[in-house]
PDB file of C-alpha atoms (C1' of nucleotides) in Angstrom:
ATOM      1  CA  MET A  26      -0.074  -0.059  -0.065  1.00 72.00           C
ATOM      2  CA  ASP A  27       1.945   3.253  -2.128  1.00 82.00           C
ATOM      3  CA  ILE A  28       0.823   6.968  -1.865  1.00 84.00           C
ATOM      4  CA  LYS A  29       3.076   6.509  -5.113  1.00 82.00           C
ATOM      5  CA  GLY A  30       0.561   6.322  -7.329  1.00 82.00           C
ATOM      6  CA  LEU A  31      -2.450   7.474  -6.199  1.00 88.00           C
ATOM      7  CA  ASP A  32      -5.147   9.234  -7.833  1.00 89.00           C
ATOM      8  CA  ASP A  33      -6.428  12.623  -6.665  1.00 90.00           C
ATOM      9  CA  ARG A  34      -9.410  11.071  -5.212  1.00 91.00           C
ATOM     10  CA  ALA A  35      -7.770   9.320  -3.362  1.00 93.00           C
ATOM     11  CA  LEU A  36      -4.888  11.549  -2.618  1.00 95.00           C
ATOM     12  CA  GLU A  37      -8.222  14.067  -1.081  1.00 96.00           C
ATOM     13  CA  ARG A  38      -8.753  10.473   1.135  1.00 96.00           C
ATOM     14  CA  VAL A  39      -5.322  10.314   2.576  1.00 96.00           C
ATOM     15  CA  ALA A  40      -5.719  14.099   2.923  1.00 97.00           C
ATOM     16  CA  GLU A  41      -8.682  14.106   5.127  1.00 97.00           C
ATOM     17  CA  PHE A  42      -7.320  10.985   7.225  1.00 97.00           C
ATOM     18  CA  PHE A  43      -4.736  13.507   7.742  1.00 98.00           C
ATOM     19  CA  ARG A  44      -7.435  16.269   8.690  1.00 98.00           C
ATOM     20  CA  ALA A  45      -8.873  13.606  11.639  1.00 98.00           C
ATOM     21  CA  PHE A  46      -4.734  13.613  13.485  1.00 98.00           C
ATOM     22  CA  ALA A  47      -4.607  17.722  12.763  1.00 98.00           C
ATOM     23  CA  VAL A  48      -6.818  19.314  15.853  1.00 98.00           C
ATOM     24  CA  PRO A  49      -5.778  20.039  18.562  1.00 98.00           C
ATOM     25  CA  MET A  50      -8.743  18.418  20.596  1.00 98.00           C
ATOM     26  CA  ARG A  51      -8.950  15.304  18.185  1.00 98.00           C
ATOM     27  CA  LEU A  52      -5.524  14.367  19.824  1.00 98.00           C
ATOM     28  CA  LYS A  53      -6.944  14.822  23.197  1.00 98.00           C
ATOM     29  CA  ILE A  54      -9.927  13.038  23.395  1.00 98.00           C
ATOM     30  CA  LEU A  55      -8.109   9.775  20.997  1.00 98.00           C
ATOM     31  CA  ASN A  56      -5.336  10.160  24.381  1.00 97.00           C
ATOM     32  CA  ALA A  57      -8.155   9.821  26.483  1.00 97.00           C
ATOM     33  CA  LEU A  58      -8.549   6.793  24.808  1.00 98.00           C
ATOM     34  CA  ARG A  59      -5.892   5.196  25.189  1.00 96.00           C
ATOM     35  CA  ASP A  60      -6.247   3.159  28.363  1.00 93.00           C
ATOM     36  CA  GLY A  61      -9.939   2.464  27.475  1.00 97.00           C
ATOM     37  CA  PRO A  62     -13.312   2.919  26.290  1.00 98.00           C
ATOM     38  CA  ARG A  63     -15.051   6.323  27.370  1.00 98.00           C
ATOM     39  CA  ASN A  64     -18.533   8.422  26.802  1.00 98.00           C
ATOM     40  CA  VAL A  65     -19.431  11.482  25.626  1.00 98.00           C
ATOM     41  CA  GLY A  66     -19.734  12.526  28.868  1.00 98.00           C
ATOM     42  CA  ASP A  67     -16.407  11.687  30.702  1.00 97.00           C
ATOM     43  CA  LEU A  68     -15.060  13.427  27.725  1.00 98.00           C
ATOM     44  CA  THR A  69     -16.895  16.457  27.537  1.00 98.00           C
ATOM     45  CA  ALA A  70     -15.962  16.695  31.558  1.00 97.00           C
ATOM     46  CA  GLU A  71     -12.293  15.709  31.041  1.00 97.00           C
ATOM     47  CA  PHE A  72     -11.488  18.507  29.056  1.00 97.00           C
ATOM     48  CA  GLY A  73     -15.101  21.289  29.940  1.00 96.00           C
ATOM     49  CA  CYS A  74     -16.444  21.797  26.345  1.00 97.00           C
ATOM     50  CA  SER A  75     -19.267  21.336  25.347  1.00 98.00           C
ATOM     51  CA  GLN A  76     -20.802  17.783  24.636  1.00 98.00           C
ATOM     52  CA  ALA A  77     -21.804  19.402  21.475  1.00 98.00           C
ATOM     53  CA  ASN A  78     -18.325  19.412  20.763  1.00 98.00           C
ATOM     54  CA  VAL A  79     -16.957  16.024  21.587  1.00 98.00           C
ATOM     55  CA  SER A  80     -20.370  15.068  20.045  1.00 98.00           C
ATOM     56  CA  LYS A  81     -18.651  16.165  16.781  1.00 98.00           C
ATOM     57  CA  HIS A  82     -15.811  15.106  17.025  1.00 98.00           C
ATOM     58  CA  LEU A  83     -16.063  11.336  18.244  1.00 98.00           C
ATOM     59  CA  ALA A  84     -18.157  11.832  14.934  1.00 98.00           C
ATOM     60  CA  VAL A  85     -14.805  13.140  12.537  1.00 98.00           C
ATOM     61  CA  LEU A  86     -13.036  10.108  13.893  1.00 98.00           C
ATOM     62  CA  ALA A  87     -14.833   6.980  13.175  1.00 98.00           C
ATOM     63  CA  GLN A  88     -16.435   8.835   9.594  1.00 96.00           C
ATOM     64  CA  ASN A  89     -12.375   7.616   9.853  1.00 96.00           C
ATOM     65  CA  GLY A  90     -11.936   4.497  11.025  1.00 96.00           C
ATOM     66  CA  LEU A  91      -9.828   5.700  13.997  1.00 97.00           C
ATOM     67  CA  ILE A  92     -12.659   4.672  17.126  1.00 98.00           C
ATOM     68  CA  ALA A  93     -15.455   2.776  17.116  1.00 97.00           C
ATOM     69  CA  LYS A  94     -18.787   3.649  18.977  1.00 98.00           C
ATOM     70  CA  GLU A  95     -20.733   0.849  21.552  1.00 97.00           C
ATOM     71  CA  ALA A  96     -24.515   2.496  22.631  1.00 96.00           C
ATOM     72  CA  GLN A  97     -24.659   1.008  26.656  1.00 96.00           C
ATOM     73  CA  GLY A  98     -28.238   2.000  27.357  1.00 96.00           C
ATOM     74  CA  THR A  99     -28.575   6.081  26.712  1.00 96.00           C
ATOM     75  CA  SER A 100     -24.492   6.117  26.289  1.00 98.00           C
ATOM     76  CA  ALA A 101     -22.363   6.294  23.375  1.00 98.00           C
ATOM     77  CA  TYR A 102     -18.650   4.276  24.489  1.00 98.00           C
ATOM     78  CA  TYR A 103     -16.113   5.327  22.057  1.00 98.00           C
ATOM     79  CA  ARG A 104     -13.064   2.759  21.494  1.00 98.00           C
ATOM     80  CA  ILE A 105      -9.973   2.767  19.542  1.00 98.00           C
ATOM     81  CA  VAL A 106     -10.138   0.809  17.103  1.00 96.00           C
ATOM     82  CA  ASP A 107      -6.329  -0.474  16.301  1.00 94.00           C
ATOM     83  CA  PRO A 108      -3.837   1.058  18.201  1.00 95.00           C
ATOM     84  CA  ARG A 109      -1.439   1.184  16.082  1.00 93.00           C
ATOM     85  CA  ILE A 110      -2.490   5.371  15.220  1.00 94.00           C
ATOM     86  CA  TYR A 111      -0.492   6.171  17.968  1.00 95.00           C
ATOM     87  CA  GLN A 112       2.605   3.979  16.856  1.00 91.00           C
ATOM     88  CA  LEU A 113       1.686   6.911  14.201  1.00 92.00           C
ATOM     89  CA  CYS A 114       1.384   9.623  15.913  1.00 93.00           C
ATOM     90  CA  ASP A 115       5.146   9.109  18.104  1.00 91.00           C
ATOM     91  CA  LEU A 116       6.753   8.773  14.336  1.00 90.00           C
ATOM     92  CA  VAL A 117       5.447  11.840  13.974  1.00 93.00           C
ATOM     93  CA  CYS A 118       6.305  13.124  17.527  1.00 92.00           C
ATOM     94  CA  GLY A 119       9.937  12.654  16.650  1.00 90.00           C
ATOM     95  CA  HIS A 120       9.969  13.762  13.339  1.00 91.00           C
ATOM     96  CA  ILE A 121       9.334  16.846  15.675  1.00 91.00           C
ATOM     97  CA  GLY A 122      12.063  17.048  17.697  1.00 89.00           C
ATOM     98  CA  GLN A 123      13.990  15.832  15.829  1.00 85.00           C
ATOM     99  CA  HIS A 124      13.268  19.341  14.352  1.00 84.00           C
ATOM    100  CA  VAL A 125      13.394  20.994  17.102  1.00 81.00           C
ATOM    101  CA  ALA A 126      16.345  19.852  18.085  1.00 81.00           C
ATOM    102  CA  ASP A 127      17.400  21.347  14.486  1.00 78.00           C
ATOM    103  CA  GLN A 128      16.374  24.671  14.488  1.00 76.00           C
ATOM    104  CA  ALA A 129      18.087  25.250  18.842  1.00 78.00           C
ATOM    105  CA  ALA A 130      21.770  24.034  17.019  1.00 75.00           C
ATOM    106  CA  VAL A 131      20.697  26.526  14.369  1.00 70.00           C
ATOM    107  CA  LEU A 132      19.712  29.352  16.737  1.00 64.00           C
ATOM    108  CA  ASP A 133      22.855  28.356  18.264  1.00 69.00           C
ATOM    109  CA  VAL A 134      25.116  29.516  15.331  1.00 61.00           C
ATOM    110  CA  PHE A 135      23.144  32.336  14.932  1.00 56.00           C
ATOM    111  CA  ARG A 136      23.935  32.990  18.440  1.00 60.00           C
ATOM    112  CA  GLY A 137      27.484  32.821  18.548  1.00 58.00           C
ATOM    113  CA  ALA A 138      27.625  29.145  19.895  1.00 57.00           C
ATOM    114  CA  SER A 139      31.154  27.497  19.308  1.00 49.00           C
ATOM    115  CA  ARG A 140      29.719  24.045  19.459  1.00 47.00           C
ATOM    116  CA  PRO A 141      27.314  23.092  16.442  1.00 42.00           C
ATOM    117  CA  LYS A 142      30.319  21.395  13.832  1.00 44.00           C
ATOM    118  CA  ARG A 143      28.215  18.847  12.542  1.00 47.00           C
ATOM    119  CA  SER A 144      25.413  20.858  11.026  1.00 41.00           C
ATOM    120  CA  ARG A 145      26.749  19.630   7.442  1.00 42.00           C
ATOM    121  CA  ARG A 146      22.978  20.913   5.811  1.00 40.00           C
ATOM    122  CA  ALA A 147      23.296  22.463   2.269  1.00 33.00           C
TER     123      ALA A 147
ATOM    124  CA  MET B  13       8.923  10.503  21.912  1.00 72.00           C
ATOM    125  CA  ASP B  14       5.885   9.394  22.971  1.00 82.00           C
ATOM    126  CA  ILE B  15       2.198  11.890  22.168  1.00 85.00           C
ATOM    127  CA  LYS B  16       1.020  10.291  25.417  1.00 82.00           C
ATOM    128  CA  GLY B  17       1.601  13.315  28.176  1.00 81.00           C
ATOM    129  CA  LEU B  18       1.715  16.051  25.531  1.00 88.00           C
ATOM    130  CA  ASP B  19       0.581  19.606  27.119  1.00 88.00           C
ATOM    131  CA  ASP B  20      -1.479  21.747  24.716  1.00 90.00           C
ATOM    132  CA  ARG B  21       1.295  23.954  23.321  1.00 91.00           C
ATOM    133  CA  ALA B  22       3.107  20.235  22.077  1.00 93.00           C
ATOM    134  CA  LEU B  23      -0.636  18.532  20.726  1.00 95.00           C
ATOM    135  CA  GLU B  24      -1.119  22.170  18.506  1.00 96.00           C
ATOM    136  CA  ARG B  25       2.298  21.824  17.390  1.00 96.00           C
ATOM    137  CA  VAL B  26       1.969  18.477  16.605  1.00 96.00           C
ATOM    138  CA  ALA B  27      -1.272  19.032  14.702  1.00 97.00           C
ATOM    139  CA  GLU B  28      -0.358  21.682  13.420  1.00 97.00           C
ATOM    140  CA  PHE B  29       1.535  18.767  12.377  1.00 97.00           C
ATOM    141  CA  PHE B  30      -1.124  16.368  10.705  1.00 98.00           C
ATOM    142  CA  ARG B  31      -1.879  19.670   8.530  1.00 98.00           C
ATOM    143  CA  ALA B  32       0.661  19.843   6.453  1.00 98.00           C
ATOM    144  CA  PHE B  33      -0.074  16.477   5.571  1.00 98.00           C
ATOM    145  CA  ALA B  34      -3.495  17.609   5.173  1.00 98.00           C
ATOM    146  CA  VAL B  35      -3.610  18.678   1.678  1.00 98.00           C
ATOM    147  CA  PRO B  36      -3.757  17.127  -1.249  1.00 98.00           C
ATOM    148  CA  MET B  37      -1.682  19.500  -3.624  1.00 98.00           C
ATOM    149  CA  ARG B  38       0.749  18.615  -0.477  1.00 98.00           C
ATOM    150  CA  LEU B  39       0.631  15.348  -0.345  1.00 98.00           C
ATOM    151  CA  LYS B  40       1.713  15.790  -4.443  1.00 97.00           C
ATOM    152  CA  ILE B  41       4.069  18.032  -3.884  1.00 98.00           C
ATOM    153  CA  LEU B  42       5.728  15.384  -1.360  1.00 98.00           C
ATOM    154  CA  ASN B  43       5.186  12.952  -4.169  1.00 96.00           C
ATOM    155  CA  ALA B  44       6.823  14.439  -6.933  1.00 97.00           C
ATOM    156  CA  LEU B  45      10.150  15.294  -4.889  1.00 97.00           C
ATOM    157  CA  ARG B  46      10.021  11.356  -4.234  1.00 96.00           C
ATOM    158  CA  ASP B  47      12.467  11.128  -7.080  1.00 93.00           C
ATOM    159  CA  GLY B  48      15.634  13.816  -6.513  1.00 97.00           C
ATOM    160  CA  PRO B  49      15.218  18.293  -5.577  1.00 98.00           C
ATOM    161  CA  ARG B  50      12.443  19.925  -8.379  1.00 98.00           C
ATOM    162  CA  ASN B  51      12.126  23.986  -8.516  1.00 98.00           C
ATOM    163  CA  VAL B  52       9.248  25.570  -7.931  1.00 98.00           C
ATOM    164  CA  GLY B  53       8.964  26.445 -12.236  1.00 98.00           C
ATOM    165  CA  ASP B  54       9.068  22.485 -12.362  1.00 97.00           C
ATOM    166  CA  LEU B  55       6.589  21.543 -10.024  1.00 98.00           C
ATOM    167  CA  THR B  56       4.301  24.497 -10.713  1.00 98.00           C
ATOM    168  CA  ALA B  57       4.350  23.223 -14.926  1.00 97.00           C
ATOM    169  CA  GLU B  58       3.538  19.682 -13.335  1.00 96.00           C
ATOM    170  CA  PHE B  59       0.540  21.017 -11.992  1.00 96.00           C
ATOM    171  CA  GLY B  60      -0.623  23.552 -13.634  1.00 94.00           C
ATOM    172  CA  CYS B  61      -1.917  25.993 -10.921  1.00 96.00           C
ATOM    173  CA  SER B  62      -0.246  29.294  -9.841  1.00 98.00           C
ATOM    174  CA  GLN B  63       2.718  29.573  -9.065  1.00 98.00           C
ATOM    175  CA  ALA B  64       1.646  31.372  -5.715  1.00 98.00           C
ATOM    176  CA  ASN B  65       0.445  28.523  -4.500  1.00 98.00           C
ATOM    177  CA  VAL B  66       2.599  25.939  -5.606  1.00 98.00           C
ATOM    178  CA  SER B  67       5.291  28.886  -3.546  1.00 98.00           C
ATOM    179  CA  LYS B  68       3.309  28.689  -0.753  1.00 98.00           C
ATOM    180  CA  HIS B  69       2.950  24.759  -0.359  1.00 98.00           C
ATOM    181  CA  LEU B  70       6.716  24.928  -0.353  1.00 98.00           C
ATOM    182  CA  ALA B  71       7.617  27.145   2.975  1.00 98.00           C
ATOM    183  CA  VAL B  72       4.562  25.397   4.894  1.00 98.00           C
ATOM    184  CA  LEU B  73       5.881  21.763   4.296  1.00 98.00           C
ATOM    185  CA  ALA B  74       9.197  23.478   5.272  1.00 98.00           C
ATOM    186  CA  GLN B  75       8.404  25.345   8.240  1.00 96.00           C
ATOM    187  CA  ASN B  76       7.577  21.530   9.370  1.00 96.00           C
ATOM    188  CA  GLY B  77      10.490  20.503   8.255  1.00 95.00           C
ATOM    189  CA  LEU B  78       9.330  17.713   5.665  1.00 97.00           C
ATOM    190  CA  ILE B  79      10.779  19.526   2.742  1.00 98.00           C
ATOM    191  CA  ALA B  80      14.971  22.124   2.506  1.00 97.00           C
ATOM    192  CA  LYS B  81      15.103  24.423  -0.284  1.00 98.00           C
ATOM    193  CA  GLU B  82      19.047  25.221  -1.934  1.00 97.00           C
ATOM    194  CA  ALA B  83      19.144  27.970  -3.892  1.00 96.00           C
ATOM    195  CA  GLN B  84      20.234  27.548  -7.352  1.00 95.00           C
ATOM    196  CA  GLY B  85      20.697  31.069  -9.444  1.00 95.00           C
ATOM    197  CA  THR B  86      17.917  32.314  -9.381  1.00 96.00           C
ATOM    198  CA  SER B  87      16.424  29.438  -8.903  1.00 97.00           C
ATOM    199  CA  ALA B  88      15.205  27.409  -6.150  1.00 98.00           C
ATOM    200  CA  TYR B  89      15.330  23.706  -5.363  1.00 98.00           C
ATOM    201  CA  TYR B  90      13.389  22.133  -3.304  1.00 98.00           C
ATOM    202  CA  ARG B  91      14.660  18.359  -1.540  1.00 98.00           C
ATOM    203  CA  ILE B  92      12.803  16.084   1.311  1.00 98.00           C
ATOM    204  CA  VAL B  93      14.864  15.735   4.619  1.00 96.00           C
ATOM    205  CA  ASP B  94      13.879  13.229   5.989  1.00 94.00           C
ATOM    206  CA  PRO B  95      13.242   9.782   3.824  1.00 95.00           C
ATOM    207  CA  ARG B  96      10.744   8.360   6.342  1.00 92.00           C
ATOM    208  CA  ILE B  97       8.375  10.414   6.321  1.00 94.00           C
ATOM    209  CA  TYR B  98       6.848   7.911   3.248  1.00 95.00           C
ATOM    210  CA  GLN B  99       7.499   5.312   5.683  1.00 91.00           C
ATOM    211  CA  LEU B 100       4.654   7.847   8.116  1.00 92.00           C
ATOM    212  CA  CYS B 101       2.113   8.426   4.846  1.00 92.00           C
ATOM    213  CA  ASP B 102       2.333   3.789   3.555  1.00 91.00           C
ATOM    214  CA  LEU B 103       1.167   3.435   7.227  1.00 90.00           C
ATOM    215  CA  VAL B 104      -1.446   5.880   6.041  1.00 93.00           C
ATOM    216  CA  CYS B 105      -2.291   4.432   3.124  1.00 92.00           C
ATOM    217  CA  GLY B 106      -2.492   1.095   4.546  1.00 90.00           C
ATOM    218  CA  HIS B 107      -4.715   1.763   7.476  1.00 91.00           C
ATOM    219  CA  ILE B 108      -7.724   3.424   5.017  1.00 91.00           C
ATOM    220  CA  GLY B 109      -7.552   0.524   2.863  1.00 89.00           C
ATOM    221  CA  GLN B 110      -8.000  -1.457   5.547  1.00 86.00           C
ATOM    222  CA  HIS B 111     -10.111   0.256   6.313  1.00 84.00           C
ATOM    223  CA  VAL B 112     -12.324   0.673   3.018  1.00 81.00           C
ATOM    224  CA  ALA B 113     -12.375  -2.400   2.528  1.00 81.00           C
ATOM    225  CA  ASP B 114     -14.093  -3.243   5.849  1.00 79.00           C
ATOM    226  CA  GLN B 115     -17.133  -0.631   5.130  1.00 77.00           C
ATOM    227  CA  ALA B 116     -17.381  -2.511   1.384  1.00 78.00           C
ATOM    228  CA  ALA B 117     -17.596  -6.253   4.125  1.00 76.00           C
ATOM    229  CA  VAL B 118     -20.320  -4.571   5.674  1.00 71.00           C
ATOM    230  CA  LEU B 119     -22.420  -2.930   2.660  1.00 65.00           C
ATOM    231  CA  ASP B 120     -21.942  -6.804   1.376  1.00 69.00           C
ATOM    232  CA  VAL B 121     -23.922  -7.691   4.519  1.00 61.00           C
ATOM    233  CA  PHE B 122     -26.314  -5.197   3.922  1.00 57.00           C
ATOM    234  CA  ARG B 123     -26.640  -6.120   0.411  1.00 58.00           C
ATOM    235  CA  GLY B 124     -27.596  -9.861   1.438  1.00 58.00           C
ATOM    236  CA  ALA B 125     -23.998 -10.210  -0.296  1.00 57.00           C
ATOM    237  CA  SER B 126     -22.999 -14.370   1.203  1.00 48.00           C
ATOM    238  CA  ARG B 127     -19.238 -14.232  -0.101  1.00 48.00           C
ATOM    239  CA  PRO B 128     -17.598 -12.472   2.827  1.00 43.00           C
ATOM    240  CA  LYS B 129     -17.162 -15.493   5.134  1.00 44.00           C
ATOM    241  CA  ARG B 130     -14.027 -13.654   6.060  1.00 48.00           C
ATOM    242  CA  SER B 131     -14.898 -10.811   8.403  1.00 42.00           C
ATOM    243  CA  ARG B 132     -13.929 -11.612  11.786  1.00 43.00           C
ATOM    244  CA  ARG B 133     -13.313  -7.182  12.342  1.00 41.00           C
ATOM    245  CA  ALA B 134     -15.822  -6.188  15.299  1.00 34.00           C
TER     246      ALA B 134
ATOM    247  C1'  DC C  10      22.373  50.955 -14.895  1.00 82.57           C
ATOM    248  C1'  DT C  11      18.386  48.149 -18.081  1.00 82.57           C
ATOM    249  C1'  DA C  12      15.934  44.050 -19.187  1.00 82.57           C
ATOM    250  C1'  DC C  13      14.890  39.535 -18.179  1.00 82.57           C
ATOM    251  C1'  DT C  14      13.830  34.805 -15.387  1.00 82.57           C
ATOM    252  C1'  DG C  15      12.590  33.015 -11.534  1.00 82.57           C
ATOM    253  C1'  DT C  16      10.523  33.423  -5.958  1.00 82.57           C
ATOM    254  C1'  DA C  17       7.918  34.705  -2.338  1.00 82.57           C
ATOM    255  C1'  DT C  18       4.446  37.730  -0.677  1.00 82.57           C
ATOM    256  C1'  DT C  19       0.754  40.648  -0.994  1.00 82.57           C
ATOM    257  C1'  DA C  20      -4.342  41.694  -0.880  1.00 82.57           C
ATOM    258  C1'  DC C  21      -8.046  39.602  -1.256  1.00 82.57           C
ATOM    259  C1'  DT C  22     -12.407  35.962  -1.907  1.00 82.57           C
ATOM    260  C1'  DC C  23     -13.902  31.750  -0.509  1.00 82.57           C
ATOM    261  C1'  DC C  24     -15.460  27.508   1.835  1.00 82.57           C
ATOM    262  C1'  DA C  25     -14.134  23.978   4.963  1.00 82.57           C
ATOM    263  C1'  DT C  26     -15.474  23.604  10.106  1.00 82.57           C
ATOM    264  C1'  DA C  27     -14.069  24.359  14.985  1.00 82.57           C
ATOM    265  C1'  DG C  28     -16.705  25.998  19.111  1.00 82.57           C
ATOM    266  C1'  DC C  29     -20.699  27.410  21.284  1.00 82.57           C
ATOM    267  C1'  DG C  30     -26.221  27.761  22.360  1.00 82.57           C
ATOM    268  C1'  DA C  31     -30.603  25.978  21.500  1.00 82.57           C
ATOM    269  C1'  DT C  32     -33.187  21.253  20.281  1.00 82.57           C
ATOM    270  C1'  DT C  33     -33.971  16.592  19.112  1.00 82.57           C
ATOM    271  C1'  DT C  34     -34.080  12.244  19.116  1.00 82.57           C
ATOM    272  C1'  DA C  35     -33.306   7.591  21.547  1.00 82.57           C
ATOM    273  C1'  DG C  36     -33.426   4.978  25.980  1.00 82.57           C
ATOM    274  C1'  DT C  37     -34.784   4.641  30.895  1.00 82.57           C
ATOM    275  C1'  DC C  38     -37.292   4.413  34.468  1.00 82.57           C
ATOM    276  C1'  DA C  39     -41.386   5.573  37.020  1.00 82.57           C
TER     277       DA C  39
ATOM    278  C1'  DT D  24     -48.557   6.642  28.670  1.00 82.57           C
ATOM    279  C1'  DG D  25     -45.368  10.851  30.940  1.00 82.57           C
ATOM    280  C1'  DA D  26     -40.488  12.992  33.055  1.00 82.57           C
ATOM    281  C1'  DC D  27     -35.228  11.958  33.046  1.00 82.57           C
ATOM    282  C1'  DT D  28     -30.909  11.879  30.976  1.00 82.57           C
ATOM    283  C1'  DA D  29     -27.763  11.678  27.326  1.00 82.57           C
ATOM    284  C1'  DA D  30     -25.988  11.807  22.664  1.00 82.57           C
ATOM    285  C1'  DA D  31     -26.874  14.098  18.408  1.00 82.57           C
ATOM    286  C1'  DT D  32     -28.246  17.638  15.286  1.00 82.57           C
ATOM    287  C1'  DC D  33     -29.274  22.053  14.128  1.00 82.57           C
ATOM    288  C1'  DG D  34     -28.138  26.983  13.542  1.00 82.57           C
ATOM    289  C1'  DC D  35     -25.086  30.318  14.236  1.00 82.57           C
ATOM    290  C1'  DT D  36     -20.344  33.026  14.059  1.00 82.57           C
ATOM    291  C1'  DA D  37     -15.826  33.410  13.719  1.00 82.57           C
ATOM    292  C1'  DT D  38     -11.744  32.051  12.017  1.00 82.57           C
ATOM    293  C1'  DG D  39      -7.967  29.580   9.035  1.00 82.57           C
ATOM    294  C1'  DG D  40      -6.353  28.388   4.899  1.00 82.57           C
ATOM    295  C1'  DA D  41      -6.453  27.015  -0.092  1.00 82.57           C
ATOM    296  C1'  DG D  42      -6.453  29.936  -4.082  1.00 82.57           C
ATOM    297  C1'  DT D  43      -5.680  33.137  -7.249  1.00 82.57           C
ATOM    298  C1'  DA D  44      -3.998  37.903  -9.439  1.00 82.57           C
ATOM    299  C1'  DA D  45      -1.036  41.393  -9.022  1.00 82.57           C
ATOM    300  C1'  DT D  46       3.127  42.896  -7.255  1.00 82.57           C
ATOM    301  C1'  DA D  47       8.383  42.690  -4.812  1.00 82.57           C
ATOM    302  C1'  DC D  48      12.166  41.040  -4.858  1.00 82.57           C
ATOM    303  C1'  DA D  49      16.466  38.568  -5.773  1.00 82.57           C
ATOM    304  C1'  DG D  50      19.494  36.582  -8.845  1.00 82.57           C
ATOM    305  C1'  DT D  51      20.818  36.715 -14.250  1.00 82.57           C
ATOM    306  C1'  DA D  52      22.535  38.972 -18.944  1.00 82.57           C
ATOM    307  C1'  DG D  53      23.785  41.947 -21.873  1.00 82.57           C
TER     308       DG D  53
END
DNA sequence: CTACTGTATTACTCCATAGCGATTTAGTCA
DNA sequence: TGACTAAATCGCTATGGAGTAATACAGTAG
């Protein structure tokens, strides 16, 4: 499954998937679901935002196959479908960490720090 | 490097990173850079959109540490910084493929198809 | 210097969507 | 049946950002 030869329609789908991760509140929700299913009221209380907001974000995540809903009485419990998504998040976090470190090194250069040495990067 | 304990500021940063991938045109650009550096004019011609648009997307990608710029005369060549980002894209493509397959299976169920058999997936 | 070329930036329009409050819908219990 | 609770949906505002054309800003050549 390779992104290389995808047509416009498929690329739009991939972009939509990334968009599901592109909102801090949704990342919070995914984090909260790490330790097991939660219902809408719980999450609303935890984040201190409106119930409508949480419900909508959950719908977006579900629509992208990231979480699944299970009704229990009047409650709706959501759970992570595939824990591998956390690997994806961690990959990104790692990359950002690296990027931030690089920027810090560049800043050091501008500030005249004599430590950089290994910034052989065009 | 784990997403679990990140504060709001860090989550905003992670979301921004995902946002860099959340536009089809930017995915196209990343695909185009797979086989080596390209300049702005080339990409503009290839995609048939405005040069301003390409330039702006390149700036966003560069700002997120995904690509790097190298000036050559009046031209600006951009290259992929870390090819591992394609692993990330492929992970996502795989997940989408799975998700689509699941949806197709569900559709089959609703259409009364008696072929599904192997959709053992909650 | 001027003319030319390739990029970046500006000013702008338009659309998608995050967020909220209010309402509707669905499930439960009396 | 009606009252209660939880979630989903609706109507709305405001903001972000993708796209464009036009302009500004290099670098190069003459």
